[in-house]
N, CA and C atoms as an extended XYZ file, in Angstrom:
591
Properties=species:S:1:pos:R:3:atomname:S:1:resname:S:1:resid:I:1 pbc="F F F"
N        64.099      -18.718       56.128 N   UNK     1
C        63.843      -18.279       57.487 CA  UNK     1
C        64.841      -18.954       58.387 C   UNK     1
N        65.528      -18.188       59.201 N   UNK     2
C        66.520      -18.738       60.112 CA  UNK     2
C        66.343      -18.086       61.469 C   UNK     2
N        66.758      -18.782       62.470 N   UNK     3
C        66.879      -18.154       63.784 CA  UNK     3
C        68.363      -17.904       63.960 C   UNK     3
N        68.723      -16.662       64.168 N   UNK     4
C        70.120      -16.331       64.331 CA  UNK     4
C        70.455      -16.341       65.822 C   UNK     4
N        71.478      -17.049       66.178 N   UNK     5
C        71.844      -17.170       67.585 CA  UNK     5
C        73.252      -16.634       67.790 C   UNK     5
N        73.430      -15.826       68.819 N   UNK     6
C        74.728      -15.248       69.114 CA  UNK     6
C        75.268      -15.851       70.402 C   UNK     6
N        76.493      -16.336       70.354 N   UNK     7
C        77.147      -16.954       71.513 CA  UNK     7
C        76.263      -18.030       72.129 C   UNK     7
N        75.837      -18.944       71.315 N   UNK     8
C        74.950      -20.009       71.766 CA  UNK     8
C        75.620      -21.339       71.498 C   UNK     8
N        75.734      -22.157       72.527 N   UNK     9
C        76.275      -23.503       72.372 CA  UNK     9
C        75.105      -24.466       72.276 C   UNK     9
N        75.107      -25.311       71.263 N   UNK    10
C        74.045      -26.302       71.155 CA  UNK    10
C        74.607      -27.558       70.522 C   UNK    10
N        74.007      -28.676       70.891 N   UNK    11
C        74.377      -29.932       70.248 CA  UNK    11
C        73.111      -30.531       69.676 C   UNK    11
N        73.231      -31.120       68.507 N   UNK    12
C        72.049      -31.657       67.839 CA  UNK    12
C        71.925      -33.147       68.126 C   UNK    12
N        70.733      -33.577       68.516 N   UNK    13
C        70.454      -34.981       68.747 CA  UNK    13
C        69.211      -35.328       67.941 C   UNK    13
N        69.399      -35.925       66.770 N   UNK    14
C        68.299      -36.282       65.875 CA  UNK    14
C        67.427      -35.072       65.555 C   UNK    14
N        68.065      -33.931       65.276 N   UNK    15
C        67.336      -32.747       64.847 CA  UNK    15
C        66.742      -31.915       65.966 C   UNK    15
N        66.965      -32.248       67.235 N   UNK    16
C        66.421      -31.467       68.334 CA  UNK    16
C        67.561      -30.842       69.132 C   UNK    16
N        67.323      -29.637       69.643 N   UNK    17
C        68.322      -28.999       70.495 CA  UNK    17
C        68.254      -29.664       71.865 C   UNK    17
N        69.374      -30.213       72.313 N   UNK    18
C        69.372      -30.944       73.579 CA  UNK    18
C        69.991      -30.152       74.732 C   UNK    18
N        70.832      -29.163       74.412 N   UNK    19
C        71.489      -28.432       75.491 CA  UNK    19
C        71.792      -27.018       75.020 C   UNK    19
N        71.452      -26.032       75.836 N   UNK    20
C        71.775      -24.645       75.517 CA  UNK    20
C        72.425      -24.012       76.732 C   UNK    20
N        73.548      -23.370       76.523 N   UNK    21
C        74.218      -22.639       77.599 CA  UNK    21
C        74.288      -21.181       77.174 C   UNK    21
N        73.752      -20.292       77.992 N   UNK    22
C        73.722      -18.878       77.660 CA  UNK    22
C        74.802      -18.138       78.433 C   UNK    22
N        75.283      -17.049       77.861 N   UNK    23
C        76.306      -16.251       78.507 CA  UNK    23
C        75.717      -15.222       79.463 C   UNK    23
N        74.442      -14.912       79.339 N   UNK    24
C        73.812      -13.946       80.241 CA  UNK    24
C        72.619      -14.607       80.913 C   UNK    24
N        72.216      -14.075       82.056 N   UNK    25
C        71.102      -14.684       82.772 CA  UNK    25
C        69.757      -14.283       82.153 C   UNK    25
N        69.675      -13.081       81.600 N   UNK    26
C        68.436      -12.615       80.962 CA  UNK    26
C        68.686      -12.525       79.461 C   UNK    26
N        67.897      -13.231       78.684 N   UNK    27
C        68.079      -13.247       77.242 CA  UNK    27
C        67.457      -12.002       76.626 C   UNK    27
N        68.239      -11.313       75.811 N   UNK    28
C        67.720      -10.171       75.072 CA  UNK    28
C        67.554      -10.617       73.629 C   UNK    28
N        66.350      -10.540       73.146 N   UNK    29
C        66.055      -11.010       71.796 CA  UNK    29
C        65.565       -9.842       70.971 C   UNK    29
N        66.110       -9.720       69.765 N   UNK    30
C        65.642       -8.660       68.880 CA  UNK    30
C        64.979       -9.286       67.677 C   UNK    30
N        64.184       -8.515       66.975 N   UNK    31
C        63.477       -9.051       65.822 CA  UNK    31
C        63.271       -7.961       64.793 C   UNK    31
N        62.827       -8.404       63.649 N   UNK    32
C        62.501       -7.522       62.535 CA  UNK    32
C        61.101       -7.907       62.086 C   UNK    32
N        60.171       -6.961       62.007 N   UNK    33
C        58.787       -7.251       61.620 CA  UNK    33
C        58.758       -7.821       60.205 C   UNK    33
N        58.291       -9.060       60.064 N   UNK    34
C        58.312       -9.751       58.777 CA  UNK    34
C        57.191      -10.783       58.727 C   UNK    34
N        55.950      -10.343       58.439 N   UNK    35
C        54.834      -11.291       58.375 CA  UNK    35
C        55.086      -12.364       57.323 C   UNK    35
N        54.688      -13.588       57.513 N   UNK    36
C        53.937      -14.164       58.627 CA  UNK    36
C        54.841      -14.718       59.722 C   UNK    36
N        56.143      -14.490       59.620 N   UNK    37
C        57.075      -15.066       60.588 CA  UNK    37
C        57.126      -14.262       61.882 C   UNK    37
N        57.227      -12.950       61.770 N   UNK    38
C        57.268      -12.069       62.938 CA  UNK    38
C        56.295      -10.919       62.670 C   UNK    38
N        55.287      -10.782       63.538 N   UNK    39
C        54.254       -9.760       63.348 CA  UNK    39
C        54.106       -8.962       64.640 C   UNK    39
N        54.164       -7.632       64.520 N   UNK    40
C        53.969       -6.746       65.669 CA  UNK    40
C        52.499       -6.352       65.740 C   UNK    40
N        51.833       -6.701       66.861 N   UNK    41
C        50.423       -6.381       67.086 CA  UNK    41
C        50.255       -5.784       68.482 C   UNK    41
N        50.311       -4.440       68.619 N   UNK    42
C        50.145       -3.850       69.952 CA  UNK    42
C        48.720       -3.979       70.485 C   UNK    42
N        47.743       -4.133       69.570 N   UNK    43
C        46.343       -4.318       69.970 CA  UNK    43
C        45.812       -5.580       69.309 C   UNK    43
N        45.148       -6.403       70.102 N   UNK    44
C        44.511       -7.600       69.564 CA  UNK    44
C        43.115       -7.695       70.158 C   UNK    44
N        42.115       -7.697       69.305 N   UNK    45
C        40.702       -7.760       69.700 CA  UNK    45
C        40.345       -6.640       70.678 C   UNK    45
N        40.882       -5.434       70.403 N   UNK    46
C        40.568       -4.261       71.214 CA  UNK    46
C        41.313       -4.170       72.528 C   UNK    46
N        42.188       -5.112       72.816 N   UNK    47
C        42.936       -5.120       74.077 CA  UNK    47
C        44.371       -4.678       73.803 C   UNK    47
N        44.867       -3.727       74.613 N   UNK    48
C        46.248       -3.260       74.475 CA  UNK    48
C        47.195       -4.297       75.086 C   UNK    48
N        48.157       -4.731       74.302 N   UNK    49
C        49.123       -5.732       74.759 CA  UNK    49
C        50.454       -5.069       75.066 C   UNK    49
N        51.218       -5.681       75.969 N   UNK    50
C        52.530       -5.145       76.329 CA  UNK    50
C        53.564       -6.247       76.315 C   UNK    50
N        54.822       -5.855       76.192 N   UNK    51
C        55.939       -6.799       76.267 CA  UNK    51
C        55.947       -7.801       75.127 C   UNK    51
N        56.305       -9.026       75.480 N   UNK    52
C        56.429      -10.091       74.476 CA  UNK    52
C        55.097      -10.480       73.844 C   UNK    52
N        53.975      -10.167       74.522 N   UNK    53
C        52.659      -10.533       73.992 CA  UNK    53
C        52.304       -9.772       72.717 C   UNK    53
N        53.008       -8.668       72.437 N   UNK    54
C        52.734       -7.876       71.238 CA  UNK    54
C        53.231       -8.553       69.959 C   UNK    54
N        54.022       -9.579       70.098 N   UNK    55
C        54.649      -10.225       68.941 CA  UNK    55
C        54.013      -11.582       68.685 C   UNK    55
N        53.630      -11.827       67.422 N   UNK    56
C        53.057      -13.112       67.030 CA  UNK    56
C        53.734      -13.572       65.740 C   UNK    56
N        53.340      -14.739       65.290 N   UNK    57
C        53.872      -15.267       64.034 CA  UNK    57
C        54.561      -16.603       64.239 C   UNK    57
N        54.926      -17.208       63.136 N   UNK    58
C        55.534      -18.540       63.158 CA  UNK    58
C        56.841      -18.565       63.951 C   UNK    58
N        57.712      -17.592       63.715 N   UNK    59
C        59.000      -17.563       64.415 CA  UNK    59
C        58.819      -17.312       65.907 C   UNK    59
N        57.815      -16.520       66.263 N   UNK    60
C        57.556      -16.259       67.679 CA  UNK    60
C        57.067      -17.521       68.382 C   UNK    60
N        56.231      -18.302       67.697 N   UNK    61
C        55.775      -19.570       68.271 CA  UNK    61
C        56.944      -20.535       68.440 C   UNK    61
N        57.836      -20.544       67.486 N   UNK    62
C        59.030      -21.383       67.586 CA  UNK    62
C        59.892      -20.948       68.768 C   UNK    62
N        60.060      -19.645       68.935 N   UNK    63
C        60.843      -19.124       70.059 CA  UNK    63
C        60.191      -19.488       71.395 C   UNK    63
N        58.869      -19.384       71.497 N   UNK    64
C        58.169      -19.771       72.728 CA  UNK    64
C        58.388      -21.248       73.034 C   UNK    64
N        58.324      -22.074       72.010 N   UNK    65
C        58.537      -23.517       72.187 CA  UNK    65
C        59.970      -23.795       72.663 C   UNK    65
N        60.952      -23.144       72.049 N   UNK    66
C        62.351      -23.318       72.480 CA  UNK    66
C        62.541      -22.843       73.914 C   UNK    66
N        61.887      -21.745       74.266 N   UNK    67
C        62.004      -21.205       75.619 CA  UNK    67
C        61.445      -22.177       76.659 C   UNK    67
N        60.323      -22.820       76.350 N   UNK    68
C        59.745      -23.805       77.279 CA  UNK    68
C        60.605      -25.057       77.354 C   UNK    68
N        61.100      -25.510       76.202 N   UNK    69
C        61.926      -26.725       76.164 CA  UNK    69
C        63.227      -26.561       76.944 C   UNK    69
N        63.822      -25.361       76.854 N   UNK    70
C        65.150      -25.148       77.427 CA  UNK    70
C        65.146      -24.233       78.645 C   UNK    70
N        63.966      -23.897       79.146 N   UNK    71
C        63.799      -23.155       80.404 CA  UNK    71
C        64.577      -21.842       80.418 C   UNK    71
N        64.269      -20.962       79.490 N   UNK    72
C        64.857      -19.625       79.525 CA  UNK    72
C        63.775      -18.590       79.239 C   UNK    72
N        63.992      -17.383       79.744 N   UNK    73
C        63.090      -16.262       79.503 CA  UNK    73
C        63.756      -15.310       78.518 C   UNK    73
N        62.959      -14.484       77.888 N   UNK    74
C        63.517      -13.548       76.915 CA  UNK    74
C        62.693      -12.271       76.896 C   UNK    74
N        63.316      -11.194       76.467 N   UNK    75
C        62.660       -9.900       76.283 CA  UNK    75
C        62.804       -9.547       74.806 C   UNK    75
N        61.697       -9.224       74.168 N   UNK    76
C        61.725       -8.885       72.744 CA  UNK    76
C        61.869       -7.378       72.584 C   UNK    76
N        62.853       -6.984       71.770 N   UNK    77
C        63.056       -5.568       71.463 CA  UNK    77
C        63.222       -5.427       69.955 C   UNK    77
N        62.530       -4.456       69.338 N   UNK    78
C        62.669       -4.283       67.889 CA  UNK    78
C        64.021       -3.669       67.523 C   UNK    78
N        64.434       -3.916       66.315 N   UNK    79
C        65.685       -3.334       65.818 CA  UNK    79
C        65.465       -1.841       65.620 C   UNK    79
N        66.400       -1.027       66.103 N   UNK    80
C        66.206        0.423       66.055 CA  UNK    80
C        66.200        0.971       64.628 C   UNK    80
N        67.070        0.472       63.752 N   UNK    81
C        67.135        1.015       62.386 CA  UNK    81
C        66.298        0.229       61.374 C   UNK    81
N        65.587       -0.811       61.833 N   UNK    82
C        64.684       -1.613       60.991 CA  UNK    82
C        65.378       -2.221       59.775 C   UNK    82
N        66.635       -2.623       59.925 N   UNK    83
C        67.388       -3.256       58.834 CA  UNK    83
C        67.782       -4.666       59.246 C   UNK    83
N        68.004       -5.509       58.249 N   UNK    84
C        68.454       -6.874       58.528 CA  UNK    84
C        69.932       -6.900       58.890 C   UNK    84
N        70.726       -6.092       58.252 N   UNK    85
C        72.138       -6.029       58.591 CA  UNK    85
C        73.056       -6.108       57.394 C   UNK    85
N        73.785       -5.018       57.176 N   UNK    86
C        74.809       -4.971       56.127 CA  UNK    86
C        76.065       -4.354       56.712 C   UNK    86
N        77.182       -4.650       56.069 N   UNK    87
C        78.458       -4.122       56.533 CA  UNK    87
C        78.783       -2.862       55.751 C   UNK    87
N        78.988       -1.751       56.458 N   UNK    88
C        79.371       -0.486       55.833 CA  UNK    88
C        80.895       -0.410       55.841 C   UNK    88
N        81.502       -0.579       54.668 N   UNK    89
C        82.968       -0.626       54.582 CA  UNK    89
C        83.607        0.709       54.920 C   UNK    89
N        82.933        1.824       54.621 N   UNK    90
C        83.518        3.138       54.917 CA  UNK    90
C        83.624        3.369       56.428 C   UNK    90
N        82.638        2.881       57.180 N   UNK    91
C        82.661        3.029       58.642 CA  UNK    91
C        83.277        1.824       59.334 C   UNK    91
N        83.303        0.696       58.641 N   UNK    92
C        83.820       -0.533       59.241 CA  UNK    92
C        82.883       -1.111       60.292 C   UNK    92
N        81.570       -0.898       60.119 N   UNK    93
C        80.594       -1.343       61.116 CA  UNK    93
C        79.415       -2.044       60.451 C   UNK    93
N        78.771       -2.903       61.246 N   UNK    94
C        77.535       -3.571       60.849 CA  UNK    94
C        76.359       -2.759       61.345 C   UNK    94
N        75.229       -2.832       60.624 N   UNK    95
C        73.993       -2.210       61.097 CA  UNK    95
C        72.908       -3.277       61.216 C   UNK    95
N        71.714       -2.891       61.632 N   UNK    96
C        70.576       -3.798       61.700 CA  UNK    96
C        70.712       -4.901       62.731 C   UNK    96
N        70.031       -6.022       62.449 N   UNK    97
C        70.059       -7.181       63.351 CA  UNK    97
C        71.476       -7.673       63.584 C   UNK    97
N        72.238       -7.763       62.502 N   UNK    98
C        73.610       -8.272       62.617 CA  UNK    98
C        74.434       -7.359       63.512 C   UNK    98
N        74.300       -6.043       63.340 N   UNK    99
C        75.031       -5.092       64.172 CA  UNK    99
C        74.687       -5.232       65.641 C   UNK    99
N        73.396       -5.398       65.950 N   UNK   100
C        72.988       -5.565       67.348 CA  UNK   100
C        73.580       -6.834       67.957 C   UNK   100
N        73.695       -7.885       67.169 N   UNK   101
C        74.307       -9.122       67.673 CA  UNK   101
C        75.818       -8.968       67.831 C   UNK   101
N        76.465       -8.394       66.828 N   UNK   102
C        77.925       -8.238       66.860 CA  UNK   102
C        78.354       -7.346       68.014 C   UNK   102
N        77.625       -6.240       68.241 N   UNK   103
C        77.999       -5.288       69.288 CA  UNK   103
C        77.317       -5.589       70.621 C   UNK   103
N        76.784       -6.809       70.761 N   UNK   104
C        76.246       -7.357       72.005 CA  UNK   104
C        75.100       -6.539       72.598 C   UNK   104
N        74.285       -5.958       71.726 N   UNK   105
C        73.053       -5.317       72.182 CA  UNK   105
C        71.945       -6.358       72.318 C   UNK   105
N        72.182       -7.546       71.755 N   UNK   106
C        71.202       -8.634       71.813 CA  UNK   106
C        71.926       -9.963       71.881 C   UNK   106
N        71.241      -10.966       72.412 N   UNK   107
C        71.807      -12.306       72.511 CA  UNK   107
C        71.383      -13.199       71.355 C   UNK   107
N        70.192      -12.970       70.834 N   UNK   108
C        69.759      -13.734       69.669 CA  UNK   108
C        68.766      -12.912       68.872 C   UNK   108
N        68.589      -13.294       67.609 N   UNK   109
C        67.664      -12.587       66.727 CA  UNK   109
C        66.830      -13.600       65.967 C   UNK   109
N        65.574      -13.259       65.769 N   UNK   110
C        64.680      -14.103       64.981 CA  UNK   110
C        64.186      -13.269       63.811 C   UNK   110
N        64.446      -13.755       62.609 N   UNK   111
C        64.001      -13.052       61.404 CA  UNK   111
C        64.143      -13.977       60.213 C   UNK   111
N        63.518      -13.600       59.121 N   UNK   112
C        63.662      -14.387       57.896 CA  UNK   112
C        64.585      -13.624       56.956 C   UNK   112
N        65.857      -13.916       57.041 N   UNK   113
C        66.765      -13.288       56.093 CA  UNK   113
C        67.852      -14.252       55.668 C   UNK   113
N        68.548      -13.872       54.626 N   UNK   114
C        69.482      -14.748       53.937 CA  UNK   114
C        70.775      -14.936       54.716 C   UNK   114
N        71.248      -16.172       54.739 N   UNK   115
C        72.556      -16.472       55.320 CA  UNK   115
C        73.593      -16.198       54.240 C   UNK   115
N        74.457      -15.233       54.481 N   UNK   116
C        75.516      -14.915       53.523 CA  UNK   116
C        76.872      -15.223       54.145 C   UNK   116
N        77.890      -15.259       53.296 N   UNK   117
C        79.246      -15.539       53.766 CA  UNK   117
C        79.700      -14.471       54.758 C   UNK   117
N        79.451      -13.197       54.444 N   UNK   118
C        79.879      -12.108       55.330 CA  UNK   118
C        79.182      -12.185       56.684 C   UNK   118
N        77.902      -12.492       56.682 N   UNK   119
C        77.167      -12.604       57.949 CA  UNK   119
C        77.635      -13.806       58.749 C   UNK   119
N        77.918      -14.909       58.069 N   UNK   120
C        78.376      -16.116       58.764 CA  UNK   120
C        79.743      -15.929       59.403 C   UNK   120
N        80.524      -15.002       58.900 N   UNK   121
C        81.847      -14.755       59.481 CA  UNK   121
C        81.755      -14.090       60.849 C   UNK   121
N        80.645      -13.375       61.125 N   UNK   122
C        80.562      -12.620       62.379 CA  UNK   122
C        79.537      -13.156       63.372 C   UNK   122
N        78.554      -13.937       62.920 N   UNK   123
C        77.574      -14.531       63.840 CA  UNK   123
C        77.360      -15.995       63.490 C   UNK   123
N        76.754      -16.729       64.423 N   UNK   124
C        76.428      -18.139       64.204 CA  UNK   124
C        74.955      -18.260       63.832 C   UNK   124
N        74.681      -19.124       62.875 N   UNK   125
C        73.312      -19.401       62.449 CA  UNK   125
C        72.939      -20.819       62.852 C   UNK   125
N        71.661      -21.028       63.156 N   UNK   126
C        71.178      -22.393       63.323 CA  UNK   126
C        70.949      -22.969       61.930 C   UNK   126
N        70.598      -24.232       61.884 N   UNK   127
C        70.229      -24.839       60.610 CA  UNK   127
C        68.907      -24.228       60.159 C   UNK   127
N        68.805      -23.778       58.917 N   UNK   128
C        67.537      -23.191       58.464 CA  UNK   128
C        66.404      -24.211       58.526 C   UNK   128
N        65.245      -23.790       59.032 N   UNK   129
C        64.105      -24.701       59.075 CA  UNK   129
C        63.168      -24.478       57.903 C   UNK   129
N        63.489      -23.501       57.046 N   UNK   130
C        62.695      -23.279       55.845 CA  UNK   130
C        63.596      -22.687       54.779 C   UNK   130
N        63.630      -23.317       53.620 N   UNK   131
C        64.439      -22.816       52.515 CA  UNK   131
C        63.529      -22.515       51.339 C   UNK   131
N        63.740      -21.371       50.728 N   UNK   132
C        62.965      -20.979       49.557 CA  UNK   132
C        63.907      -20.805       48.382 C   UNK   132
N        63.420      -21.124       47.203 N   UNK   133
C        64.228      -20.895       46.015 CA  UNK   133
C        63.648      -19.716       45.251 C   UNK   133
N        64.509      -19.022       44.566 N   UNK   134
C        64.062      -17.891       43.770 CA  UNK   134
C        63.545      -18.386       42.429 C   UNK   134
N        62.590      -17.687       41.888 N   UNK   135
C        62.083      -18.046       40.566 CA  UNK   135
C        61.731      -16.777       39.811 C   UNK   135
N        61.694      -16.901       38.502 N   UNK   136
C        61.332      -15.786       37.644 CA  UNK   136
C        59.905      -16.009       37.171 C   UNK   136
N        59.088      -14.989       37.266 N   UNK   137
C        57.694      -15.100       36.864 CA  UNK   137
C        57.474      -14.176       35.671 C   UNK   137
N        56.879      -14.726       34.601 N   UNK   138
C        56.576      -13.916       33.426 CA  UNK   138
C        55.106      -14.086       33.068 C   UNK   138
N        54.586      -13.153       32.283 N   UNK   139
C        53.186      -13.209       31.862 CA  UNK   139
C        52.999      -14.314       30.840 C   UNK   139
N        51.853      -14.981       30.902 N   UNK   140
C        51.543      -16.033       29.946 CA  UNK   140
C        51.353      -15.433       28.568 C   UNK   140
N        51.876      -16.112       27.557 N   UNK   141
C        51.776      -15.638       26.183 CA  UNK   141
C        50.490      -16.147       25.538 C   UNK   141
N        49.893      -15.317       24.690 N   UNK   142
C        48.686      -15.710       23.966 CA  UNK   142
C        48.996      -16.173       22.550 C   UNK   142
N        50.265      -16.301       22.195 N   UNK   143
C        50.641      -16.664       20.831 CA  UNK   143
C        50.412      -18.151       20.578 C   UNK   143
N        50.525      -18.525       19.307 N   UNK   144
C        50.325      -19.904       18.871 CA  UNK   144
C        51.383      -20.803       19.510 C   UNK   144
N        50.981      -21.868       20.230 N   UNK   145
C        51.969      -22.726       20.885 CA  UNK   145
C        52.822      -23.522       19.903 C   UNK   145
N        52.373      -23.650       18.640 N   UNK   146
C        53.135      -24.417       17.652 CA  UNK   146
C        54.483      -23.795       17.335 C   UNK   146
N        54.559      -22.480       17.336 N   UNK   147
C        55.821      -21.789       17.038 CA  UNK   147
C        56.394      -21.117       18.283 C   UNK   147
N        55.984      -21.547       19.452 N   UNK   148
C        56.426      -20.943       20.703 CA  UNK   148
C        57.939      -21.036       20.887 C   UNK   148
N        58.558      -22.081       20.342 N   UNK   149
C        59.996      -22.254       20.517 CA  UNK   149
C        60.792      -21.152       19.821 C   UNK   149
N        60.188      -20.428       18.877 N   UNK   150
C        60.907      -19.361       18.172 CA  UNK   150
C        60.799      -18.019       18.883 C   UNK   150
N        60.032      -17.925       19.955 N   UNK   151
C        59.815      -16.649       20.649 CA  UNK   151
C        61.113      -15.968       21.088 C   UNK   151
N        62.096      -16.675       21.662 N   UNK   152
C        63.308      -15.974       22.085 CA  UNK   152
C        64.271      -15.650       20.940 C   UNK   152
N        63.981      -16.095       19.720 N   UNK   153
C        64.883      -15.888       18.587 CA  UNK   153
C        64.591      -14.560       17.891 C   UNK   153
N        65.582      -14.045       17.160 N   UNK   154
C        65.374      -12.825       16.382 CA  UNK   154
C        64.500      -13.145       15.174 C   UNK   154
N        63.995      -12.119       14.510 N   UNK   155
C        63.125      -12.311       13.347 CA  UNK   155
C        63.842      -13.045       12.218 C   UNK   155
N        65.124      -12.716       12.004 N   UNK   156
C        65.886      -13.354       10.931 CA  UNK   156
C        66.039      -14.851       11.184 C   UNK   156
N        66.345      -15.208       12.408 N   UNK   157
C        66.527      -16.623       12.749 CA  UNK   157
C        65.192      -17.352       12.643 C   UNK   157
N        64.111      -16.719       13.087 N   UNK   158
C        62.783      -17.332       12.968 CA  UNK   158
C        62.422      -17.562       11.505 C   UNK   158
N        62.726      -16.591       10.628 N   UNK   159
C        62.464      -16.725        9.196 CA  UNK   159
C        63.273      -17.877        8.610 C   UNK   159
N        64.541      -17.979        9.016 N   UNK   160
C        65.393      -19.072        8.537 CA  UNK   160
C        64.820      -20.428        8.959 C   UNK   160
N        64.380      -20.545       10.207 N   UNK   161
C        63.816      -21.804       10.707 CA  UNK   161
C        62.560      -22.165        9.921 C   UNK   161
N        61.690      -21.185        9.669 N   UNK   162
C        60.463      -21.456        8.896 CA  UNK   162
C        60.799      -21.862        7.462 C   UNK   162
N        61.771      -21.191        6.833 N   UNK   163
C        62.188      -21.536        5.468 CA  UNK   163
C        62.743      -22.954        5.430 C   UNK   163
N        63.551      -23.292        6.400 N   UNK   164
C        64.133      -24.633        6.476 CA  UNK   164
C        63.036      -25.691        6.605 C   UNK   164
N        62.060      -25.431        7.487 N   UNK   165
C        60.964      -26.396        7.667 CA  UNK   165
C        60.151      -26.560        6.381 C   UNK   165
N        59.880      -25.447        5.694 N   UNK   166
C        59.121      -25.513        4.440 CA  UNK   166
C        59.894      -26.272        3.367 C   UNK   166
N        61.194      -26.013        3.238 N   UNK   167
C        62.010      -26.715        2.241 CA  UNK   167
C        62.043      -28.207        2.542 C   UNK   167
N        62.148      -28.544        3.802 N   UNK   168
C        62.162      -29.952        4.198 CA  UNK   168
C        60.834      -30.621        3.849 C   UNK   168
N        59.734      -29.913        4.040 N   UNK   169
C        58.414      -30.442        3.707 CA  UNK   169
C        58.280      -30.668        2.196 C   UNK   169
N        58.754      -29.715        1.389 N   UNK   170
C        58.694      -29.851       -0.075 CA  UNK   170
C        59.513      -31.054       -0.528 C   UNK   170
N        60.709      -31.228        0.022 N   UNK   171
C        61.553      -32.368       -0.353 CA  UNK   171
C        60.915      -33.689        0.066 C   UNK   171
N        60.262      -33.695        1.213 N   UNK   172
C        59.598      -34.917        1.672 CA  UNK   172
C        58.452      -35.289        0.733 C   UNK   172
N        57.661      -34.308        0.323 N   UNK   173
C        56.563      -34.552       -0.624 CA  UNK   173
C        57.129      -35.031       -1.960 C   UNK   173
N        58.193      -34.408       -2.413 N   UNK   174
C        58.828      -34.782       -3.679 CA  UNK   174
C        59.351      -36.214       -3.610 C   UNK   174
N        59.844      -36.627       -2.448 N   UNK   175
C        60.358      -37.986       -2.250 CA  UNK   175
C        59.258      -39.031       -2.398 C   UNK   175
N        58.057      -38.711       -1.966 N   UNK   176
C        56.952      -39.669       -2.036 CA  UNK   176
C        56.240      -39.658       -3.398 C   UNK   176
N        56.653      -38.795       -4.282 N   UNK   177
C        56.056      -38.700       -5.610 CA  UNK   177
C        56.398      -39.954       -6.420 C   UNK   177
N        55.381      -40.597       -7.023 N   UNK   178
C        55.570      -41.840       -7.773 CA  UNK   178
C        56.467      -41.617       -8.992 C   UNK   178
N        56.274      -40.520       -9.692 N   UNK   179
C        57.075      -40.218      -10.872 CA  UNK   179
C        58.557      -40.090      -10.507 C   UNK   179
N        58.835      -39.434       -9.389 N   UNK   180
C        60.224      -39.259       -8.958 CA  UNK   180
C        60.869      -40.608       -8.669 C   UNK   180
N        60.126      -41.503       -8.001 N   UNK   181
C        60.679      -42.825       -7.688 CA  UNK   181
C        60.953      -43.619       -8.962 C   UNK   181
N        60.066      -43.558       -9.949 N   UNK   182
C        60.298      -44.270      -11.216 CA  UNK   182
C        61.498      -43.695      -11.939 C   UNK   182
N        61.615      -42.384      -11.953 N   UNK   183
C        62.747      -41.730      -12.595 CA  UNK   183
C        64.048      -42.127      -11.917 C   UNK   183
N        64.043      -42.209      -10.613 N   UNK   184
C        65.239      -42.594       -9.863 CA  UNK   184
C        65.647      -44.016      -10.207 C   UNK   184
N        64.674      -44.921      -10.354 N   UNK   185
C        64.985      -46.315      -10.693 CA  UNK   185
C        65.601      -46.402      -12.084 C   UNK   185
N        65.058      -45.646      -13.044 N   UNK   186
C        65.611      -45.642      -14.400 CA  UNK   186
C        67.040      -45.118      -14.406 C   UNK   186
N        67.298      -44.080      -13.642 N   UNK   187
C        68.651      -43.526      -13.568 CA  UNK   187
C        69.611      -44.560      -13.011 C   UNK   187
N        69.168      -45.302      -12.014 N   UNK   188
C        70.024      -46.329      -11.420 CA  UNK   188
C        70.303      -47.426      -12.439 C   UNK   188
N        69.283      -47.853      -13.193 N   UNK   189
C        69.478      -48.893      -14.203 CA  UNK   189
C        70.463      -48.444      -15.273 C   UNK   189
N        70.306      -47.243      -15.761 N   UNK   190
C        71.191      -46.755      -16.815 CA  UNK   190
C        72.602      -46.514      -16.298 C   UNK   190
N        72.730      -46.141      -15.072 N   UNK   191
C        74.063      -45.882      -14.548 CA  UNK   191
C        74.812      -47.171      -14.258 C   UNK   191
N        74.088      -48.298      -14.103 N   UNK   192
C        74.749      -49.569      -13.832 CA  UNK   192
C        75.280      -50.226      -15.111 C   UNK   192
N        74.753      -49.827      -16.260 N   UNK   193
C        75.216      -50.410      -17.515 CA  UNK   193
C        76.594      -49.868      -17.850 C   UNK   193
N        77.395      -50.712      -18.379 N   UNK   194
C        78.739      -50.303      -18.784 CA  UNK   194
C        78.832      -50.335      -20.302 C   UNK   194
N        79.856      -49.746      -20.830 N   UNK   195
C        80.049      -49.701      -22.279 CA  UNK   195
C        80.438      -51.065      -22.833 C   UNK   195
N        80.932      -51.967      -22.026 N   UNK   196
C        81.369      -53.283      -22.472 CA  UNK   196
C        80.207      -54.220      -22.755 C   UNK   196
N        79.020      -53.960      -22.299 N   UNK   197
C        77.877      -54.861      -22.477 CA  UNK   197
C        77.407      -54.944      -23.872 C   UNK   197
């Protein structure tokens, strides 16, 4: 989740924004509906809401706090094409939130979307206040956990591993056999004798 700021000067003092200078007197802010960060609610508890009151969520609360801290007003307008913003190489234009910022239809945008190299080349981002990592989710297996390590292997490789383990077990049992140890000692004794004795 990031707050995207266009033409915004800020200096950081121990993680807090200490100074903001805007290029326009009235801030135009655009957003993309993305619960729980940005939520559009035209009606709340049976009451029809208008203007900025229609928008709630974590990012909206953050924007209200920044507005009070830095004494600025803003007007919230939704993105017309409901896109986050991609560059169309055939047209040579940006769309979505990024397009509205690049073509100065908005001064800042609040949304939860990825900071990419292409987007960073055309707009300024604040420091992300929330980072998520991607993960892969798979269904839990009901198979025997003892041989679970062979699951990603082919059948032939699994068979080879099982054969190897069984052969190793047989050799280990054979090693502990009393008869084998006595036979080994006799072989050593006879092999140490020389013809000169």
